mmCIF file of C-alpha atoms in Angstrom:
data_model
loop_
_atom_site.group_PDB
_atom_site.id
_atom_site.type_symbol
_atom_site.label_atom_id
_atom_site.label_comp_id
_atom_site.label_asym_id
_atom_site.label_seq_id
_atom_site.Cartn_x
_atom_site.Cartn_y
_atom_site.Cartn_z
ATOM 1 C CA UNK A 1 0.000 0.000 0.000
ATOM 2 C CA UNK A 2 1.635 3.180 -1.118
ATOM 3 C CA UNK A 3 1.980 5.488 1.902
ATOM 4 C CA UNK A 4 0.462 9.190 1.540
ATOM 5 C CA UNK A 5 2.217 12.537 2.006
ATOM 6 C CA UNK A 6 0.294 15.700 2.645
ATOM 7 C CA UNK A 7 2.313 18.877 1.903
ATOM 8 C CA UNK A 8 1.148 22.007 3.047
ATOM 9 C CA UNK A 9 3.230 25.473 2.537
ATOM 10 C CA UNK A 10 2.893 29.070 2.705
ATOM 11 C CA UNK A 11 4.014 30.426 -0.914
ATOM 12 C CA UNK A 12 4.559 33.895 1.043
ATOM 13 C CA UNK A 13 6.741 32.965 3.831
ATOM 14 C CA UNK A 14 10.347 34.787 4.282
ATOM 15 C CA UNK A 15 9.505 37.018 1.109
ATOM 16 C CA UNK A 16 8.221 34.231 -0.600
ATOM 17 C CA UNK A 17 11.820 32.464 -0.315
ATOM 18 C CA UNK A 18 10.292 28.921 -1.359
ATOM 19 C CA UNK A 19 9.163 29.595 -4.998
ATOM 20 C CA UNK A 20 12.563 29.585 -6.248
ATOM 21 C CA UNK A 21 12.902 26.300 -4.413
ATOM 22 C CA UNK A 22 9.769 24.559 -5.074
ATOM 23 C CA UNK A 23 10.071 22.165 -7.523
ATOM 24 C CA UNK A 24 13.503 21.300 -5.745
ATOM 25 C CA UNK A 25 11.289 19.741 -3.060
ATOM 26 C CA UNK A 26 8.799 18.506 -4.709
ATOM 27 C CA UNK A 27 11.111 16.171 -6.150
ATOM 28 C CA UNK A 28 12.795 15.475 -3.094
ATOM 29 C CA UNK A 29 9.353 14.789 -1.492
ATOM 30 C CA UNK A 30 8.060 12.175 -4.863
ATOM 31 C CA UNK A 31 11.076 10.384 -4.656
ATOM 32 C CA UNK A 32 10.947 9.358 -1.106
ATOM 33 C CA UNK A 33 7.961 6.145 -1.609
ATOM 34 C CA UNK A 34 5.186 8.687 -0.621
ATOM 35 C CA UNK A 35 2.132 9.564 -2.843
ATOM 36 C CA UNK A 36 2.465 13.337 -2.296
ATOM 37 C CA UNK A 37 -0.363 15.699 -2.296
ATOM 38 C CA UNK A 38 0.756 19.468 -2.365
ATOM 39 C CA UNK A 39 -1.694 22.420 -0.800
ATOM 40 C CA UNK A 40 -0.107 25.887 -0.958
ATOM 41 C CA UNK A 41 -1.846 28.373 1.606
ATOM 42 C CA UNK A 42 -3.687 31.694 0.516
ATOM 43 C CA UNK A 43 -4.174 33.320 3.756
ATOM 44 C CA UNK A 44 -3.787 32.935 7.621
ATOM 45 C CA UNK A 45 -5.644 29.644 8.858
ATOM 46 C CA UNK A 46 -5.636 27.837 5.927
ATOM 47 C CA UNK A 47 -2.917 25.577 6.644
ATOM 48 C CA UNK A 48 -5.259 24.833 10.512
ATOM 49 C CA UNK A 49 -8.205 23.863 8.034
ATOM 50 C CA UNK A 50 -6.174 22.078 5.818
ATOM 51 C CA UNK A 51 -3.925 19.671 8.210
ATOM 52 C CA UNK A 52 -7.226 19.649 10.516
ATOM 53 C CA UNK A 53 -9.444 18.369 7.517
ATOM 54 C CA UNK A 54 -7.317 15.789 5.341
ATOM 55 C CA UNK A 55 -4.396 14.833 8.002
ATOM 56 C CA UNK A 56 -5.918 11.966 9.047
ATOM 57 C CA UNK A 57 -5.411 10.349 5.668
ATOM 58 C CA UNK A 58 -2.087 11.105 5.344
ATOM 59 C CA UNK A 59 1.003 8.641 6.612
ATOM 60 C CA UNK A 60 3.174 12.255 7.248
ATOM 61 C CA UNK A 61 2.230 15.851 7.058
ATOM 62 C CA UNK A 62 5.328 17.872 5.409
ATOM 63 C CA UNK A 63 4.823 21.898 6.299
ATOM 64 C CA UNK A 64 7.493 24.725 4.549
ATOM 65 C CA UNK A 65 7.004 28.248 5.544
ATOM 66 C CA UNK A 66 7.925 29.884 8.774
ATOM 67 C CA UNK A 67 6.877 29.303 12.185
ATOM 68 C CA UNK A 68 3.619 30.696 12.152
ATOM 69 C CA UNK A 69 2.387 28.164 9.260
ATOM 70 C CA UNK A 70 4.037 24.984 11.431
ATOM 71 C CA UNK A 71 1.890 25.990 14.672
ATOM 72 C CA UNK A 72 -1.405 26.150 12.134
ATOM 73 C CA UNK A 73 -0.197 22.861 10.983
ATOM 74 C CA UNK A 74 0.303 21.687 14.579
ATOM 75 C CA UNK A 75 -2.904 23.363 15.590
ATOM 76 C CA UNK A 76 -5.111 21.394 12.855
ATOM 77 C CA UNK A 77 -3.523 17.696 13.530
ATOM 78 C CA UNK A 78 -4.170 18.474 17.714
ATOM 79 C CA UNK A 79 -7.850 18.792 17.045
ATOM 80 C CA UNK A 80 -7.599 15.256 15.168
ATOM 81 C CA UNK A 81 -7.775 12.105 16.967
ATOM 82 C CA UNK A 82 -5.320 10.323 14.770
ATOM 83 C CA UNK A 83 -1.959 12.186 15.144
ATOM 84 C CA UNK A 84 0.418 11.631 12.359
ATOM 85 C CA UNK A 85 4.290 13.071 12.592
ATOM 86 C CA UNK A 86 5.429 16.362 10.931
ATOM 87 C CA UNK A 87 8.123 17.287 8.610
ATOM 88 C CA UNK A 88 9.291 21.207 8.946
ATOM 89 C CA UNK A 89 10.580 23.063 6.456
ATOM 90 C CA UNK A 90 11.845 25.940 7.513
ATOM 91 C CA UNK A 91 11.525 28.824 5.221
ATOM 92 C CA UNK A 92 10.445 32.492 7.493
ATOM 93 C CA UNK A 93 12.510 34.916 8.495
ATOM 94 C CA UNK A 94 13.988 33.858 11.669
ATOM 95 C CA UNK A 95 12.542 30.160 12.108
ATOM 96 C CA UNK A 96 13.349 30.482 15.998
ATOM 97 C CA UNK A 97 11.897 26.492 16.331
ATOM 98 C CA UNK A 98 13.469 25.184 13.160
ATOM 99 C CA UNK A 99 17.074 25.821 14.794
ATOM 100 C CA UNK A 100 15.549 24.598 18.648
ATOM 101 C CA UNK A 101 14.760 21.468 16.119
ATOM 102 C CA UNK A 102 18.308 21.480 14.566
ATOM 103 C CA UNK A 103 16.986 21.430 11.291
ATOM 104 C CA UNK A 104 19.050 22.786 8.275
ATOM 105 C CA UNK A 105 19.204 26.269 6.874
ATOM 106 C CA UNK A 106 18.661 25.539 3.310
ATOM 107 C CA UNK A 107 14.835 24.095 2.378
ATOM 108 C CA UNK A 108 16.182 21.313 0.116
ATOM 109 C CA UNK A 109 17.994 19.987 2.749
ATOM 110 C CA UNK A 110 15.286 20.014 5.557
ATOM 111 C CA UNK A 111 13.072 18.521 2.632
ATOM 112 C CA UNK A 112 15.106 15.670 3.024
ATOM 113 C CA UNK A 113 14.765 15.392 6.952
ATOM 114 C CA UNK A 114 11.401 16.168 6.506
ATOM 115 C CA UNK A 115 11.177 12.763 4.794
ATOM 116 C CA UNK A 116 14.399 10.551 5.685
ATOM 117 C CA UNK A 117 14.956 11.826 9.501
ATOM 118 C CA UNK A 118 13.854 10.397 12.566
ATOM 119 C CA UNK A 119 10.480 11.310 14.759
ATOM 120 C CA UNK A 120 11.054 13.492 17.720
ATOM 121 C CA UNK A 121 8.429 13.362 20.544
ATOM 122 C CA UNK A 122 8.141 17.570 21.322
ATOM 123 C CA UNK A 123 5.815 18.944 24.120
ATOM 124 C CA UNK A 124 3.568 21.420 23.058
ATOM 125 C CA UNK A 125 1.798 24.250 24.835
ATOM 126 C CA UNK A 126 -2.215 24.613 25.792
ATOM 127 C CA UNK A 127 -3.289 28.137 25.749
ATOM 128 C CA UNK A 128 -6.784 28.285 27.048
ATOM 129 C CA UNK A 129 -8.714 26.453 24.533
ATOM 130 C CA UNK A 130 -6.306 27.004 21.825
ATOM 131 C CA UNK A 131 -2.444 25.573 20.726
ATOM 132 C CA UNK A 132 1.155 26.685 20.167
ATOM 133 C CA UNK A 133 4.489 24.948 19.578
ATOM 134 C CA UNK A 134 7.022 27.408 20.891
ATOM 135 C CA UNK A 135 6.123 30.806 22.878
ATOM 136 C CA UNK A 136 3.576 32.715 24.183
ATOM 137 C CA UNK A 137 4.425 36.245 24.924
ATOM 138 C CA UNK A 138 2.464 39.440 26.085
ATOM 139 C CA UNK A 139 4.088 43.307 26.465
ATOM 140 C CA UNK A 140 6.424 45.860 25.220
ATOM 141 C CA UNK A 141 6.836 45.186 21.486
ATOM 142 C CA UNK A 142 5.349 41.726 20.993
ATOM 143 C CA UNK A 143 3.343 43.579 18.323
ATOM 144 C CA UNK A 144 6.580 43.466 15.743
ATOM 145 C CA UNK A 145 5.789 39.869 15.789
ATOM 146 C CA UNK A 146 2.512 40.538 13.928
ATOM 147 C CA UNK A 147 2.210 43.715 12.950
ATOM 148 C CA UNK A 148 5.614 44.634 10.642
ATOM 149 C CA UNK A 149 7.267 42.933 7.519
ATOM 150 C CA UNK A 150 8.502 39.287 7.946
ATOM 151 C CA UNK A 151 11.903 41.507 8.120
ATOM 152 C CA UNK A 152 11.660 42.819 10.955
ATOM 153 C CA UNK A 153 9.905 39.439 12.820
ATOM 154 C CA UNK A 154 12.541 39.953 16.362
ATOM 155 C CA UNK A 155 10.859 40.212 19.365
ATOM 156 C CA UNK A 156 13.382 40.668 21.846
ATOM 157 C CA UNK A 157 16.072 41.692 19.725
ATOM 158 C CA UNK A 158 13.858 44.772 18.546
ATOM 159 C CA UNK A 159 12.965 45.647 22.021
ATOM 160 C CA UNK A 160 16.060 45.628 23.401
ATOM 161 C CA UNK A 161 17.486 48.150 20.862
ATOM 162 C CA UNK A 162 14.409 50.598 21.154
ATOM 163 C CA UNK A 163 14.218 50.295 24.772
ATOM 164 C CA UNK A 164 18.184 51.736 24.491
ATOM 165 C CA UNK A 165 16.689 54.893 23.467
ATOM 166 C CA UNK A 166 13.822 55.592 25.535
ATOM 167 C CA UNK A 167 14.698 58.169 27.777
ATOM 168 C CA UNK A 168 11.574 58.327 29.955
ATOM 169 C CA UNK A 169 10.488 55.303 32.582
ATOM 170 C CA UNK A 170 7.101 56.982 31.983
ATOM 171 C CA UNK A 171 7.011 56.193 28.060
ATOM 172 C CA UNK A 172 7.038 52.320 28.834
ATOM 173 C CA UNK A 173 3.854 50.494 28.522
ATOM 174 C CA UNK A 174 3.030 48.169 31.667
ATOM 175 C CA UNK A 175 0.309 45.336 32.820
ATOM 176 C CA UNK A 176 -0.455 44.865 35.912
ATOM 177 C CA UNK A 177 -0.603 41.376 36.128
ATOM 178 C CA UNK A 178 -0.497 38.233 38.739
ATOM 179 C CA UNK A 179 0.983 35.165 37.897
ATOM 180 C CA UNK A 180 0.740 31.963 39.235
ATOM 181 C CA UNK A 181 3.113 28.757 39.009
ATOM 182 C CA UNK A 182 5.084 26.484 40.662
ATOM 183 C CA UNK A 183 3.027 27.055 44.340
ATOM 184 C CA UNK A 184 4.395 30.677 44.003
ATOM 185 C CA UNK A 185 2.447 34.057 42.742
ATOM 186 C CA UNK A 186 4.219 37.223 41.201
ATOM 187 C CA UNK A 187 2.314 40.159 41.046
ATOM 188 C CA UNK A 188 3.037 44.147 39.554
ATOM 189 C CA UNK A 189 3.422 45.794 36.957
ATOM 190 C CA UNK A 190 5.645 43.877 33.446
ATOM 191 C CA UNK A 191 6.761 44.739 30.511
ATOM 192 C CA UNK A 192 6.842 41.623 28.725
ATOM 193 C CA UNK A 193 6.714 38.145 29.335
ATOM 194 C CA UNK A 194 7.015 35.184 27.523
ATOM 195 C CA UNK A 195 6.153 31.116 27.933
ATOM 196 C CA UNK A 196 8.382 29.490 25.904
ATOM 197 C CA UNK A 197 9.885 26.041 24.716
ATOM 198 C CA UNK A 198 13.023 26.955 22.718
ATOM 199 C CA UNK A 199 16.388 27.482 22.584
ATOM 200 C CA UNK A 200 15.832 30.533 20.493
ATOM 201 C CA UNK A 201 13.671 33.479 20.258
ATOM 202 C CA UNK A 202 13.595 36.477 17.866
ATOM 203 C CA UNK A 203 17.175 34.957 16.819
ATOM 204 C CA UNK A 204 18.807 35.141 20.220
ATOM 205 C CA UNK A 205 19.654 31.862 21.565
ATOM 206 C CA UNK A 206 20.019 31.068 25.114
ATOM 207 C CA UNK A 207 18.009 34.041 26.099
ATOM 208 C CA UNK A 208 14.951 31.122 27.013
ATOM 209 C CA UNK A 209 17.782 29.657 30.022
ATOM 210 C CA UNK A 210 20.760 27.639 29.557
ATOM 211 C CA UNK A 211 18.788 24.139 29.676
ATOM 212 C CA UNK A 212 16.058 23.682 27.920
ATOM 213 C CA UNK A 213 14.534 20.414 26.416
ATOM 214 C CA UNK A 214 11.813 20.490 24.533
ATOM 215 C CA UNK A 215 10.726 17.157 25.595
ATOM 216 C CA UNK A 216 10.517 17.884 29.457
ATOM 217 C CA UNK A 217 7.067 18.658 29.745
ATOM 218 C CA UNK A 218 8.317 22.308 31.410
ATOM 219 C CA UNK A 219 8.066 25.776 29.737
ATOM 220 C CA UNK A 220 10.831 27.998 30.507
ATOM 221 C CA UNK A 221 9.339 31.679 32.240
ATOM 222 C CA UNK A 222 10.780 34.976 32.038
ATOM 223 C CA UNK A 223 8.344 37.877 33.071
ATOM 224 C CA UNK A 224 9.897 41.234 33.495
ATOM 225 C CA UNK A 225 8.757 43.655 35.514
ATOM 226 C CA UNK A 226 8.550 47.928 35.112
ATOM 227 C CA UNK A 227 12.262 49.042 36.148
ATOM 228 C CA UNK A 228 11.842 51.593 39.332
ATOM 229 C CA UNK A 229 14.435 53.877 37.917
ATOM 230 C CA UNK A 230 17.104 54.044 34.924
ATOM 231 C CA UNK A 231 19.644 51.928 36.376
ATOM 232 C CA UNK A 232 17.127 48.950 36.714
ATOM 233 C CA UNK A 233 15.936 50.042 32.910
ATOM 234 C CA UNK A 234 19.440 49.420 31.653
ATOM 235 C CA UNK A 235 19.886 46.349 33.750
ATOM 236 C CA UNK A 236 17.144 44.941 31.691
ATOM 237 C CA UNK A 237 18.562 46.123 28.275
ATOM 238 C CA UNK A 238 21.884 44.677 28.799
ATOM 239 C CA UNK A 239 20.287 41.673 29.856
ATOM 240 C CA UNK A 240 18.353 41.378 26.523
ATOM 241 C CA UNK A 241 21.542 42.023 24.698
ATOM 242 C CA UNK A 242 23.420 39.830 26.434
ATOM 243 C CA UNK A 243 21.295 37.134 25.847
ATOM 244 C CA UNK A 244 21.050 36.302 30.066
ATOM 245 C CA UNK A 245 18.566 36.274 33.164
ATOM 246 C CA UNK A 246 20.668 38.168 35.235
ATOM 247 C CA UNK A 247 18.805 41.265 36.493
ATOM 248 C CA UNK A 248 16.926 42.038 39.520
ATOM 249 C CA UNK A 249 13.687 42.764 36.898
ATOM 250 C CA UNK A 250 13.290 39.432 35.297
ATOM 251 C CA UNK A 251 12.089 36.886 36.904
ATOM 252 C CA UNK A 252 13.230 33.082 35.336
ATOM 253 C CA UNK A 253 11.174 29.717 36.232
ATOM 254 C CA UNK A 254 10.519 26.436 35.173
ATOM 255 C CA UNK A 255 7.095 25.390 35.113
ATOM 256 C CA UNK A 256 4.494 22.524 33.516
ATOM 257 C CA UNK A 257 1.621 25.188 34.149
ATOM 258 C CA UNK A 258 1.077 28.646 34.462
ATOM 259 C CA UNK A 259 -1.965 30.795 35.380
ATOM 260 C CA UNK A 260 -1.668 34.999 34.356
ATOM 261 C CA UNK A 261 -4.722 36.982 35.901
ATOM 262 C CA UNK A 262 -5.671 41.020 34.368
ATOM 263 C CA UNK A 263 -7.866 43.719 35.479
ATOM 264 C CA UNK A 264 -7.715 44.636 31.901
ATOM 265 C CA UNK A 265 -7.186 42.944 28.415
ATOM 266 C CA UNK A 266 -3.769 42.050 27.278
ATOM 267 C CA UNK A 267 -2.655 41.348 23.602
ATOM 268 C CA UNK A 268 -0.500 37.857 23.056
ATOM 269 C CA UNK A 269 1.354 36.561 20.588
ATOM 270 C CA UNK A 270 1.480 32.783 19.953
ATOM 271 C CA UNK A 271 4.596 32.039 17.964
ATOM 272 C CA UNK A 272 4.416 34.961 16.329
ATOM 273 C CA UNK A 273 1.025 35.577 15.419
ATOM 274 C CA UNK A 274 -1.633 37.385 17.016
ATOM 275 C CA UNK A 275 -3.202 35.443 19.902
ATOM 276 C CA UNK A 276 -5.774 37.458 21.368
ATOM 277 C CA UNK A 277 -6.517 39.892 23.925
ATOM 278 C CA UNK A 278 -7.176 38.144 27.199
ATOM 279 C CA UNK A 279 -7.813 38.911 30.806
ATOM 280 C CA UNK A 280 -7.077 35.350 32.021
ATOM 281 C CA UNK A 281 -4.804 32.979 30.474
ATOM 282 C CA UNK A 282 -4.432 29.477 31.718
ATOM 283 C CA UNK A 283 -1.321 27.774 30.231
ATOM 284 C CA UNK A 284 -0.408 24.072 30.350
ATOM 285 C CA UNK A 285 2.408 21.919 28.641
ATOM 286 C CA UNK A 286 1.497 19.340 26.458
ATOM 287 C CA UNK A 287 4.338 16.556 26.959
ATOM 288 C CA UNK A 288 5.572 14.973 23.818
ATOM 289 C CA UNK A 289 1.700 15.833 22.194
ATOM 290 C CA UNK A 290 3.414 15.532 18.373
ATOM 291 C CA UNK A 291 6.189 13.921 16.671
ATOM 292 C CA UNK A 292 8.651 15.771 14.398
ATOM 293 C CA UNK A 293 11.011 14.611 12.041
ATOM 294 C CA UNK A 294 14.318 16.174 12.824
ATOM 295 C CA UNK A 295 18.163 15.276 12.316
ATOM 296 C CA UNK A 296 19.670 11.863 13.304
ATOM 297 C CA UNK A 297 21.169 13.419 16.513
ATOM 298 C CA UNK A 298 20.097 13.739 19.818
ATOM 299 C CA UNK A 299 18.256 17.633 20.159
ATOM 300 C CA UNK A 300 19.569 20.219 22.510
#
């Protein structure tokens, strides 16, 4: 029985980087035994219909675009019962959980993991009734994420370099939030925060801890809170730029669960598209929910 390959991808991805390589992995995909069925996205949710419609008849689901179109993908198989492995092509502009995954920079290679690697069991993160594969993040210039050119897709990285020339405490943007996790509740007033399950984010690696595994079943925390004064404010920049946790503003944990309580609304971003405005977020890991074809080498 010939085994079926459903491949979904996002023609406008990283400045459309995949039509020039298209047909490249096509091939690559038709010549690996599978009976390949190709689906190219028109706009945002199509690939969630798509892999949530016809994944269940497929043997592997093969997604190319950026990180955005592989948590639709992921979305869509989670509401199936059957769940059926994934093969990421990496083809956005920063493809933060393509390098967690260790997958290759060029698209005709990861076409070829995609098909020929081996399935990796990765947790994945509940956000009240909806999904994502790699972060969750509220505050201070999450909006790039979703709001400017694939270009300038950098969440951190952006606001630690704009945050360098505020010269006003006053001109930040805060929530005043309460957080709950491990047994232990933060409360104030934060800038940003961010659930996450990668080794990278907005390009910087490291800046999620020093050891994360994305098999673990625990999110890695950072919440940072308003800075009091200027030296607390730079304390937090060179923190960003540094790519570290040590200031007396950010607060790092490990957690499986996570509840975050507003008076008012608060815009997220789930892996870099817009999530919502929410006043109570309840968010819970997943452990090894889908299966990902990555390198023949252990992940880090």
């Amino acid at each position: 029985m010939t085994k079926k390959l459903l491949f979904i991808y996002n023609p406008c991805a990283g400045k459309g980087r995949i039509r020039g390589k298209l047909s490249d992995i096509i091939e690559i995909l038709n010549g690996s035994g599978y009976e390949v069925t190709v689906c190219p996205t028109k706009q945002q949710g199509d690939a969630v219909n798509i892999a949530r419609e016809k994944s269940s008849e497929y043997s592997l689901v093969v997604c190319c675009g950026g990180d955005g179109t592989l948590d639709e993908v992921v979305t869509g198989i989670m509401e199936q019962e059957k769940s059926v492995p994934i093969g990421y092509i990496p083809a956005g502009s920063t493809n933060d959980f393509g390098i967690s995954l260790g997958l290759p920079k060029t698209m005709v290679e990861a076409a070829q993991i995609a098909v020929e690697g081996k399935r990796f069991s990765c947790d994945i993160g509940a956000f009240n009734k909806g999904t994502f594969v790699y972060i969750a993040a509220f505050g201070i210039f999450t909006d790039v994420s979703y709001e400017t050119p694939q270009s300038s897709k950098n969440i951190l990285g952006h606001a630690a370099y704009v945050l360098e020339g505020l010269k006003k405490l006053s001109s930040l943007r805060t929530y005043e939030l309460k957080a709950k996790y491990n047994g232990e509740t933060a409360e104030g007033e934060f800038l940003f925060g961010m659930i996450s399950n990668s080794t990278s984010v907005g390009g910087f690696k490291k800046i999620t801890g020093k050891y994360v595994e994305l098999n673990d079943g625990l999110f890695e925390v950072m919440l940072i809170r308003k800075p009091k004064n200027a030296l607390e404010l730079n304390q937090i920049i060179a923190a960003l730029v540094m790519e570290s946790m040590d200031a007396s503003c950010i607060i790092y944990a490990k957690t499986d669960k996570i509840k975050i309580e507003s008076k008012e609304p608060v815009a997220w971003t789930l892996d870099g598209e817009f999530g919502g405005e929410h006043c109570n977020v309840e968010i819970i890991s997943r452990p090894r929910a889908v299966e990902i074809m990555v390198p023949d080498f252990e992940i880090k």
